[in-house]
Short mmCIF file of C-alpha atoms in Angstrom, two decimals:
data_model
loop_
_atom_site.label_atom_id
_atom_site.label_comp_id
_atom_site.label_asym_id
_atom_site.label_seq_id
_atom_site.Cartn_x
_atom_site.Cartn_y
_atom_site.Cartn_z
CA MET A 753 -8.06 12.09 24.55
CA LYS A 754 -8.22 15.17 22.31
CA SER A 755 -5.20 16.53 24.16
CA LEU A 756 -3.21 13.53 22.93
CA ILE A 757 -4.18 14.35 19.35
CA ASP A 758 -3.14 17.98 19.97
CA LYS A 759 0.19 16.72 21.28
CA LEU A 760 0.66 14.44 18.25
CA GLU A 761 -0.10 17.33 15.90
CA ILE A 762 2.75 19.35 17.45
CA GLU A 763 5.33 16.68 18.31
CA HIS A 764 4.55 14.08 15.59
CA CYS A 765 5.09 11.22 18.02
CA LEU A 766 3.58 9.75 21.16
CA SER A 767 4.63 7.02 23.57
CA LYS A 768 3.40 3.48 23.02
CA GLU A 769 1.05 3.90 25.97
CA GLU A 770 -0.41 7.09 24.52
CA TYR A 771 -0.92 5.56 21.08
CA THR A 772 -2.55 2.51 22.69
CA LYS A 773 -4.90 4.72 24.70
CA LEU A 774 -6.03 6.55 21.55
CA ILE A 775 -6.43 3.40 19.46
CA SER A 776 -8.28 1.40 22.08
CA GLY A 777 -10.57 4.27 23.06
CA PHE A 778 -11.41 6.05 19.82
CA ASP A 779 -14.99 6.90 18.92
CA HIS A 780 -16.80 8.92 16.23
CA ASP A 781 -16.23 12.30 17.88
CA LEU A 782 -12.54 11.67 18.47
CA SER A 783 -12.15 10.45 14.89
CA GLU A 784 -13.72 13.58 13.47
CA TYR A 785 -11.44 15.72 15.65
CA LEU A 786 -8.43 13.77 14.40
CA PHE A 787 -9.49 13.99 10.74
CA GLY A 788 -9.80 17.76 10.99
CA LYS A 789 -6.15 17.86 12.06
CA SER A 790 -4.94 15.29 9.51
CA ARG A 791 -6.64 17.03 6.58
CA LYS A 792 -5.11 20.34 7.64
CA ILE A 793 -1.61 18.83 7.67
CA ARG A 794 -1.92 16.98 4.36
CA GLU A 795 -3.32 20.10 2.65
CA LYS A 796 -0.45 22.18 4.04
CA VAL A 797 2.05 19.79 2.41
CA TYR A 798 0.21 18.56 -0.70
CA ASP A 799 -2.72 20.99 -1.07
CA LYS A 800 -5.86 19.17 -2.25
CA LYS A 801 -3.97 17.13 -4.82
CA VAL A 802 -4.63 13.40 -5.08
CA PHE A 803 -1.89 11.45 -6.85
CA ILE A 804 -2.81 8.48 -9.01
CA ARG A 805 -0.66 5.37 -9.41
CA GLY A 806 -1.33 2.93 -12.22
CA LEU A 807 -1.34 -0.55 -10.71
CA ILE A 808 -0.20 -3.41 -12.95
CA GLU A 809 -0.62 -6.82 -11.31
CA PHE A 810 1.70 -8.78 -13.56
CA THR A 811 1.87 -12.21 -11.88
CA ASN A 812 -0.23 -14.08 -9.35
CA TYR A 813 2.25 -16.90 -8.89
CA CYS A 814 3.79 -16.83 -5.42
CA LYS A 815 6.27 -19.13 -3.71
CA ASN A 816 5.04 -18.05 -0.27
CA ASP A 817 2.18 -19.44 1.75
CA CYS A 818 1.02 -16.50 3.89
CA LEU A 819 -2.06 -17.50 5.83
CA TYR A 820 -4.17 -14.48 4.81
CA CYS A 821 -3.41 -14.26 1.10
CA GLY A 822 -5.60 -15.52 -1.72
CA ILE A 823 -2.65 -16.15 -4.07
CA ARG A 824 -0.70 -18.23 -1.51
CA ARG A 825 1.07 -21.15 -3.15
CA SER A 826 -1.14 -23.83 -1.61
CA ASN A 827 -4.35 -22.32 -2.99
CA LYS A 828 -5.07 -24.77 -5.81
CA ASN A 829 -8.26 -22.94 -6.79
CA THR A 830 -6.42 -19.89 -8.11
CA GLU A 831 -6.02 -19.70 -11.89
CA ARG A 832 -2.43 -18.56 -12.32
CA TYR A 833 -1.16 -16.10 -14.93
CA ARG A 834 1.88 -14.06 -15.90
CA LEU A 835 1.97 -10.95 -18.08
CA THR A 836 4.73 -10.66 -20.67
CA LYS A 837 6.95 -7.61 -21.00
CA ASP A 838 4.88 -6.58 -24.03
CA ASP A 839 1.67 -6.94 -21.98
CA ILE A 840 3.16 -4.67 -19.31
CA LEU A 841 4.25 -2.06 -21.85
CA ILE A 842 0.75 -2.03 -23.37
CA CYS A 843 -0.66 -1.35 -19.88
CA CYS A 844 1.84 1.48 -19.44
CA LYS A 845 0.96 2.98 -22.83
CA GLU A 846 -2.72 2.98 -21.97
CA GLY A 847 -1.98 4.44 -18.55
CA TYR A 848 0.26 7.17 -19.91
CA GLU A 849 -2.45 8.28 -22.30
CA LEU A 850 -4.85 8.46 -19.35
CA GLY A 851 -2.49 10.75 -17.43
CA PHE A 852 -0.66 8.30 -15.18
CA ARG A 853 2.92 9.29 -14.37
CA THR A 854 3.61 6.52 -11.88
CA PHE A 855 3.35 2.81 -12.64
CA VAL A 856 3.33 0.16 -9.92
CA LEU A 857 4.45 -3.34 -10.89
CA GLN A 858 2.98 -5.64 -8.27
CA GLY A 859 3.07 -9.40 -8.09
CA GLY A 860 3.56 -12.45 -5.96
CA GLU A 861 7.09 -13.64 -5.23
CA ASP A 862 7.40 -15.46 -8.55
CA PRO A 863 10.78 -17.16 -9.20
CA TYR A 864 10.06 -17.08 -12.95
CA PHE A 865 10.80 -13.35 -12.92
CA THR A 866 14.54 -13.57 -12.42
CA ASP A 867 16.66 -10.49 -11.86
CA ASP A 868 17.56 -10.47 -15.55
CA LYS A 869 13.89 -10.55 -16.56
CA MET A 870 12.98 -7.84 -14.05
CA THR A 871 15.80 -5.50 -15.01
CA ASP A 872 14.84 -5.91 -18.67
CA ILE A 873 11.22 -5.00 -17.88
CA ILE A 874 12.25 -2.06 -15.68
CA SER A 875 14.68 -0.59 -18.20
CA SER A 876 12.15 -1.03 -21.02
CA VAL A 877 9.42 0.83 -19.09
CA LYS A 878 11.79 3.62 -18.11
CA SER A 879 13.13 3.90 -21.67
CA CYS A 880 9.61 4.33 -23.05
CA TYR A 881 8.40 6.62 -20.23
CA PRO A 882 11.42 8.48 -18.79
CA ASP A 883 9.21 11.12 -17.18
CA CYS A 884 7.37 8.52 -15.13
CA ALA A 885 8.18 6.99 -11.75
CA LEU A 886 8.31 3.20 -11.50
CA THR A 887 7.39 1.45 -8.27
CA LEU A 888 8.01 -2.23 -7.59
CA SER A 889 6.06 -4.37 -5.16
CA ILE A 890 7.42 -7.89 -5.54
CA GLY A 891 8.37 -8.89 -2.02
CA GLU A 892 11.55 -9.92 -0.26
CA LYS A 893 14.79 -10.02 -2.29
CA ASP A 894 18.46 -9.82 -1.38
CA HIS A 895 20.40 -6.56 -1.41
CA ASN A 896 22.03 -7.30 -4.78
CA SER A 897 18.66 -7.81 -6.46
CA TYR A 898 17.27 -4.58 -5.04
CA GLN A 899 20.40 -2.79 -6.23
CA ALA A 900 20.04 -4.24 -9.73
CA TYR A 901 16.44 -3.07 -9.99
CA PHE A 902 17.41 0.40 -8.79
CA ASP A 903 20.27 0.60 -11.26
CA ALA A 904 17.87 -0.42 -14.04
CA GLY A 905 15.64 2.55 -13.22
CA ALA A 906 13.20 1.58 -10.46
CA ASP A 907 12.40 4.60 -8.27
CA ARG A 908 10.25 3.26 -5.46
CA TYR A 909 9.58 0.01 -3.66
CA LEU A 910 6.54 -1.06 -1.66
CA LEU A 911 7.06 -3.82 0.91
CA ARG A 912 4.32 -4.13 3.47
CA HIS A 913 5.77 -5.43 6.70
CA GLU A 914 2.23 -6.42 7.87
CA THR A 915 2.98 -6.09 11.58
CA ALA A 916 5.60 -4.50 13.84
CA ASP A 917 5.58 -7.46 16.24
CA SER A 918 7.65 -10.55 15.43
CA ILE A 919 5.41 -12.91 17.40
CA HIS A 920 2.30 -11.56 15.66
CA TYR A 921 4.16 -11.90 12.35
CA SER A 922 4.74 -15.60 13.01
CA LYS A 923 0.99 -16.12 13.45
CA LEU A 924 0.28 -14.68 9.99
CA HIS A 925 3.11 -16.30 8.01
CA PRO A 926 4.70 -19.73 7.49
CA SER A 927 7.84 -20.58 9.43
CA GLU A 928 10.18 -20.02 6.47
CA LEU A 929 9.37 -16.30 6.54
CA SER A 930 10.75 -14.08 9.30
CA TRP A 931 9.87 -10.64 10.57
CA GLU A 932 13.55 -9.87 11.01
CA ASN A 933 14.29 -10.45 7.32
CA ARG A 934 11.28 -8.38 6.25
CA ILE A 935 12.55 -5.42 8.27
CA LYS A 936 16.10 -5.95 6.98
CA CYS A 937 14.73 -5.70 3.43
CA LEU A 938 13.15 -2.34 4.21
CA TYR A 939 16.44 -0.97 5.54
CA ASP A 940 18.29 -2.40 2.52
CA LEU A 941 15.90 -0.53 0.23
CA LYS A 942 16.42 2.71 2.14
CA SER A 943 20.20 2.36 2.04
CA ILE A 944 20.15 1.90 -1.75
CA GLY A 945 18.18 5.09 -2.27
CA TYR A 946 14.65 3.99 -3.09
CA GLN A 947 11.60 5.95 -2.03
CA VAL A 948 10.39 3.25 0.34
CA GLY A 949 6.87 2.21 1.25
CA CYS A 950 5.86 -0.15 4.03
CA GLY A 951 2.46 -0.94 5.52
CA PHE A 952 0.23 -3.23 7.49
CA MET A 953 -3.23 -4.72 7.75
CA VAL A 954 -5.68 -3.24 10.23
CA GLY A 955 -7.73 -5.82 12.11
CA SER A 956 -5.68 -8.85 11.12
CA PRO A 957 -6.14 -12.00 13.23
CA TYR A 958 -4.59 -11.79 16.71
CA GLN A 959 -3.89 -8.05 16.35
CA THR A 960 -4.23 -5.89 19.49
CA ALA A 961 -4.26 -2.16 20.18
CA ASP A 962 -0.73 -2.61 21.53
CA ASN A 963 0.31 -4.07 18.18
CA LEU A 964 -1.10 -1.04 16.36
CA ALA A 965 0.71 1.29 18.76
CA GLU A 966 3.92 -0.56 17.93
CA GLU A 967 3.19 0.06 14.25
CA MET A 968 3.25 3.79 14.88
CA LEU A 969 6.60 3.60 16.66
CA LEU A 970 8.10 1.48 13.87
CA LEU A 971 6.85 3.93 11.24
CA LYS A 972 8.41 6.82 13.14
CA LYS A 973 11.73 4.97 13.37
CA LEU A 974 11.77 3.77 9.75
CA ASP A 975 10.53 7.12 8.38
CA PRO A 976 9.26 5.74 5.06
CA GLN A 977 8.18 7.91 2.15
CA MET A 978 4.99 5.87 1.71
CA VAL A 979 2.72 3.85 4.01
CA GLY A 980 0.04 1.56 2.63
CA ILE A 981 -2.55 0.27 5.07
CA GLY A 982 -5.94 -1.32 4.62
CA PRO A 983 -8.41 -3.43 6.55
CA PHE A 984 -7.82 -7.14 6.74
CA ILE A 985 -10.38 -8.85 4.52
CA ALA A 986 -10.63 -12.64 4.63
CA HIS A 987 -10.24 -14.80 1.53
CA HIS A 988 -12.39 -17.94 1.38
CA ASP A 989 -9.52 -20.22 0.26
CA THR A 990 -7.16 -19.44 3.14
CA PRO A 991 -6.78 -20.65 6.74
CA PHE A 992 -8.23 -17.30 7.83
CA ALA A 993 -11.42 -17.74 5.79
CA ASN A 994 -13.68 -17.43 8.83
CA GLU A 995 -11.79 -14.66 10.60
CA LYS A 996 -13.50 -11.34 11.17
CA SER A 997 -12.46 -8.56 8.80
CA GLY A 998 -10.99 -5.26 9.91
CA THR A 999 -13.28 -2.25 10.19
CA LEU A 1000 -13.52 0.90 8.14
CA GLU A 1001 -13.60 3.05 11.28
CA LEU A 1002 -10.36 1.77 12.80
CA THR A 1003 -8.55 1.85 9.44
CA LEU A 1004 -9.54 5.49 8.94
CA PHE A 1005 -8.43 6.33 12.48
CA MET A 1006 -5.03 4.77 11.80
CA LEU A 1007 -4.72 6.79 8.57
CA GLY A 1008 -5.28 9.95 10.57
CA LEU A 1009 -2.68 8.95 13.16
CA ILE A 1010 -0.14 8.17 10.44
CA ARG A 1011 -0.67 11.57 8.82
CA LEU A 1012 -0.01 13.35 12.12
CA THR A 1013 3.01 11.15 12.87
CA LEU A 1014 4.53 11.45 9.37
CA PRO A 1015 3.18 14.75 7.98
CA ASN A 1016 4.88 14.45 4.57
CA VAL A 1017 4.17 10.79 3.91
CA LEU A 1018 2.49 9.56 0.73
CA LEU A 1019 -0.57 7.75 2.03
CA PRO A 1020 -2.88 5.72 -0.22
CA SER A 1021 -6.60 5.36 0.22
CA THR A 1022 -6.65 1.72 -0.77
CA THR A 1023 -8.90 -0.50 -2.85
CA ALA A 1024 -9.54 -2.55 0.29
CA LEU A 1025 -11.19 0.52 1.86
CA GLY A 1026 -13.45 0.80 -1.17
CA THR A 1027 -14.22 -2.90 -0.88
CA ILE A 1028 -15.54 -2.73 2.69
CA ASN A 1029 -17.50 0.49 2.12
CA PRO A 1030 -18.83 2.05 -1.10
CA LEU A 1031 -17.37 5.41 -0.07
CA GLY A 1032 -14.30 3.96 1.59
CA ARG A 1033 -11.73 5.60 -0.67
CA GLU A 1034 -13.36 9.02 -0.31
CA LYS A 1035 -13.41 8.58 3.46
CA GLY A 1036 -9.73 7.62 3.34
CA ILE A 1037 -8.85 10.87 1.59
CA LEU A 1038 -10.89 12.81 4.12
CA ALA A 1039 -8.97 11.04 6.90
CA GLY A 1040 -5.62 12.30 5.56
CA ALA A 1041 -4.67 10.08 2.60
CA ASN A 1042 -3.47 11.59 -0.68
CA VAL A 1043 -2.95 8.71 -3.15
CA VAL A 1044 -5.28 6.39 -5.06
CA MET A 1045 -4.22 3.42 -7.17
CA PRO A 1046 -6.54 2.55 -10.07
CA ASN A 1047 -5.92 -0.75 -11.83
CA LEU A 1048 -4.23 -0.81 -15.24
CA SER A 1049 -4.04 -4.60 -15.45
CA PRO A 1050 -5.85 -6.26 -18.36
CA VAL A 1051 -9.47 -6.91 -17.39
CA SER A 1052 -8.97 -10.56 -18.38
CA VAL A 1053 -6.64 -11.18 -15.42
CA ARG A 1054 -7.98 -8.90 -12.70
CA LYS A 1055 -10.28 -11.45 -11.09
CA LYS A 1056 -7.33 -13.83 -10.87
CA TYR A 1057 -5.34 -11.42 -8.67
CA MET A 1058 -7.64 -11.85 -5.71
CA LEU A 1059 -5.72 -11.29 -2.49
CA TYR A 1060 -9.01 -11.07 -0.56
CA ASP A 1061 -12.70 -11.64 -1.29
CA ASN A 1062 -15.01 -9.24 -3.17
CA LYS A 1063 -12.26 -6.96 -4.47
CA ILE A 1064 -13.80 -4.05 -6.37
CA CYS A 1065 -13.09 -2.77 -9.92
CA THR A 1066 -12.14 -6.18 -11.32
CA GLY A 1067 -14.44 -5.75 -14.32
CA ASP A 1068 -13.84 -2.10 -15.17
CA GLU A 1069 -11.73 -0.87 -18.06
CA SER A 1070 -8.71 1.24 -17.06
CA ALA A 1071 -10.23 4.47 -18.36
CA GLU A 1072 -13.44 3.73 -16.47
CA CYS A 1073 -11.49 3.24 -13.22
CA ARG A 1074 -9.45 6.39 -13.74
CA TYR A 1075 -12.34 8.74 -14.50
CA CYS A 1076 -14.58 7.18 -11.88
CA LEU A 1077 -11.97 7.95 -9.24
CA GLN A 1078 -11.51 11.46 -10.58
CA LYS A 1079 -15.22 12.14 -10.18
CA ARG A 1080 -15.23 10.59 -6.74
CA MET A 1081 -12.37 12.82 -5.60
CA GLU A 1082 -13.99 15.92 -7.11
CA SER A 1083 -17.19 15.13 -5.21
CA ILE A 1084 -15.35 15.69 -1.91
CA GLY A 1085 -13.40 18.74 -3.08
CA TYR A 1086 -10.13 17.13 -4.11
CA GLN A 1087 -8.32 17.05 -7.46
CA VAL A 1088 -6.71 14.08 -9.20
CA VAL A 1089 -3.52 15.40 -10.82
CA THR A 1090 -1.30 14.19 -13.66
CA ASP A 1091 1.93 14.14 -11.71
CA ARG A 1092 4.62 11.71 -10.58
CA GLY A 1093 3.54 12.64 -7.07
CA ASP A 1094 6.95 12.45 -5.46
CA TYR A 1095 7.50 12.57 -1.73
CA LYS A 1096 8.13 16.06 -0.38
CA PRO A 1097 10.83 15.98 2.29
CA GLU A 1098 10.47 18.34 5.22
#
C-alpha cells in the first residue's frame, strides 16, 4: 500500500482501482506515511503558511431542498435572515482590520439576491478593498450571471459538487437538481477565468470507496485551484437526521490524497473537521491542508446558518475566532499570514 502512495507522490495520479484500494484499506500507519508526504509537498509549494479567508454567511434562504442541508427550503424550523450590503461591508471592514485579505460571501441559493443586487455588492466590496480577493459561494447560476459577477470584480468561486457519481448525486438531492448541471457550472466558471473551487462530503449517505476514488479522478480532470472537503454531519431537521456522520480519519486521509494528486491546490481545513474533533482543524493542516476560514458573520446570525448540527464558533466574536485560529496554527508549527493567498500554478 505504501508503494501506491510513493507512486502518487511521483505521478500525481492513480487508477480508480488503485485509489479504491488505498481508500478502502487505509489504517493509522498508512495515514501517517501519507501525511508525511503531503506535508512535504504543501511546504515545498506554500512553506508553512496558512491562509485565512473571512467567511460572511449573508443569507440562509435557499430555494433548494437538498436532503442533507439544514437550510433546505422545507425546513420550517430555521429562522431565516438576510444581511444588507451595509451589513456585509461592516463585516469586511472588521475583517480587514484583523488582517483578512480574502472575503468569502456564502449563502443559500436565494432568489432575492438578483444579479443586479449581487453585482452591486461585489463592486462595492472591491471598491472599498481593492487589495483583497473576493470569493463567492452561492450555488448554481447560468453562464451570464457568473460572467456578470466576474466582471463586477469577483475573483474566485466555490461550488461543491458533493459527489462525482450522478446516481449518488440523485440520492442526496431533489429531482430538480442534476449532477450534469452542477459539473457544467464548474466548467463555465473555469472558462470565464475564476479561480475555481469544488468539493465533496466524506462519509455522506450511500457513499462507497469507489465513489471516493471517482472523486479523485474528477479532481484530476477538473484541475481546480481549490478543493473544500469535510465530513458529512447530519442535521436533525433533514431526511438524513439519523444517518451516520463521516469520520475524522477518512476525511484526513482524503485530504492527504488530494494534496498528492493536486500539489498546488488551496485546501481548507474546514469548520466541519473542528466540529467532529476538538483538534480537527489542526489535524487537517497536518494532513496537507493550508487554508482556514474563520467566521466574520455577525454573531447574531451565526446560529441561524446551521448546515449541520453542533457547528462550532457560532458564539465567538470575529477577533476571537481569528486569534484563536492563529494560536492553534502556531501550536503545530504553522503561521497564519495576512495575504490574499492566491493559487500558485505549477
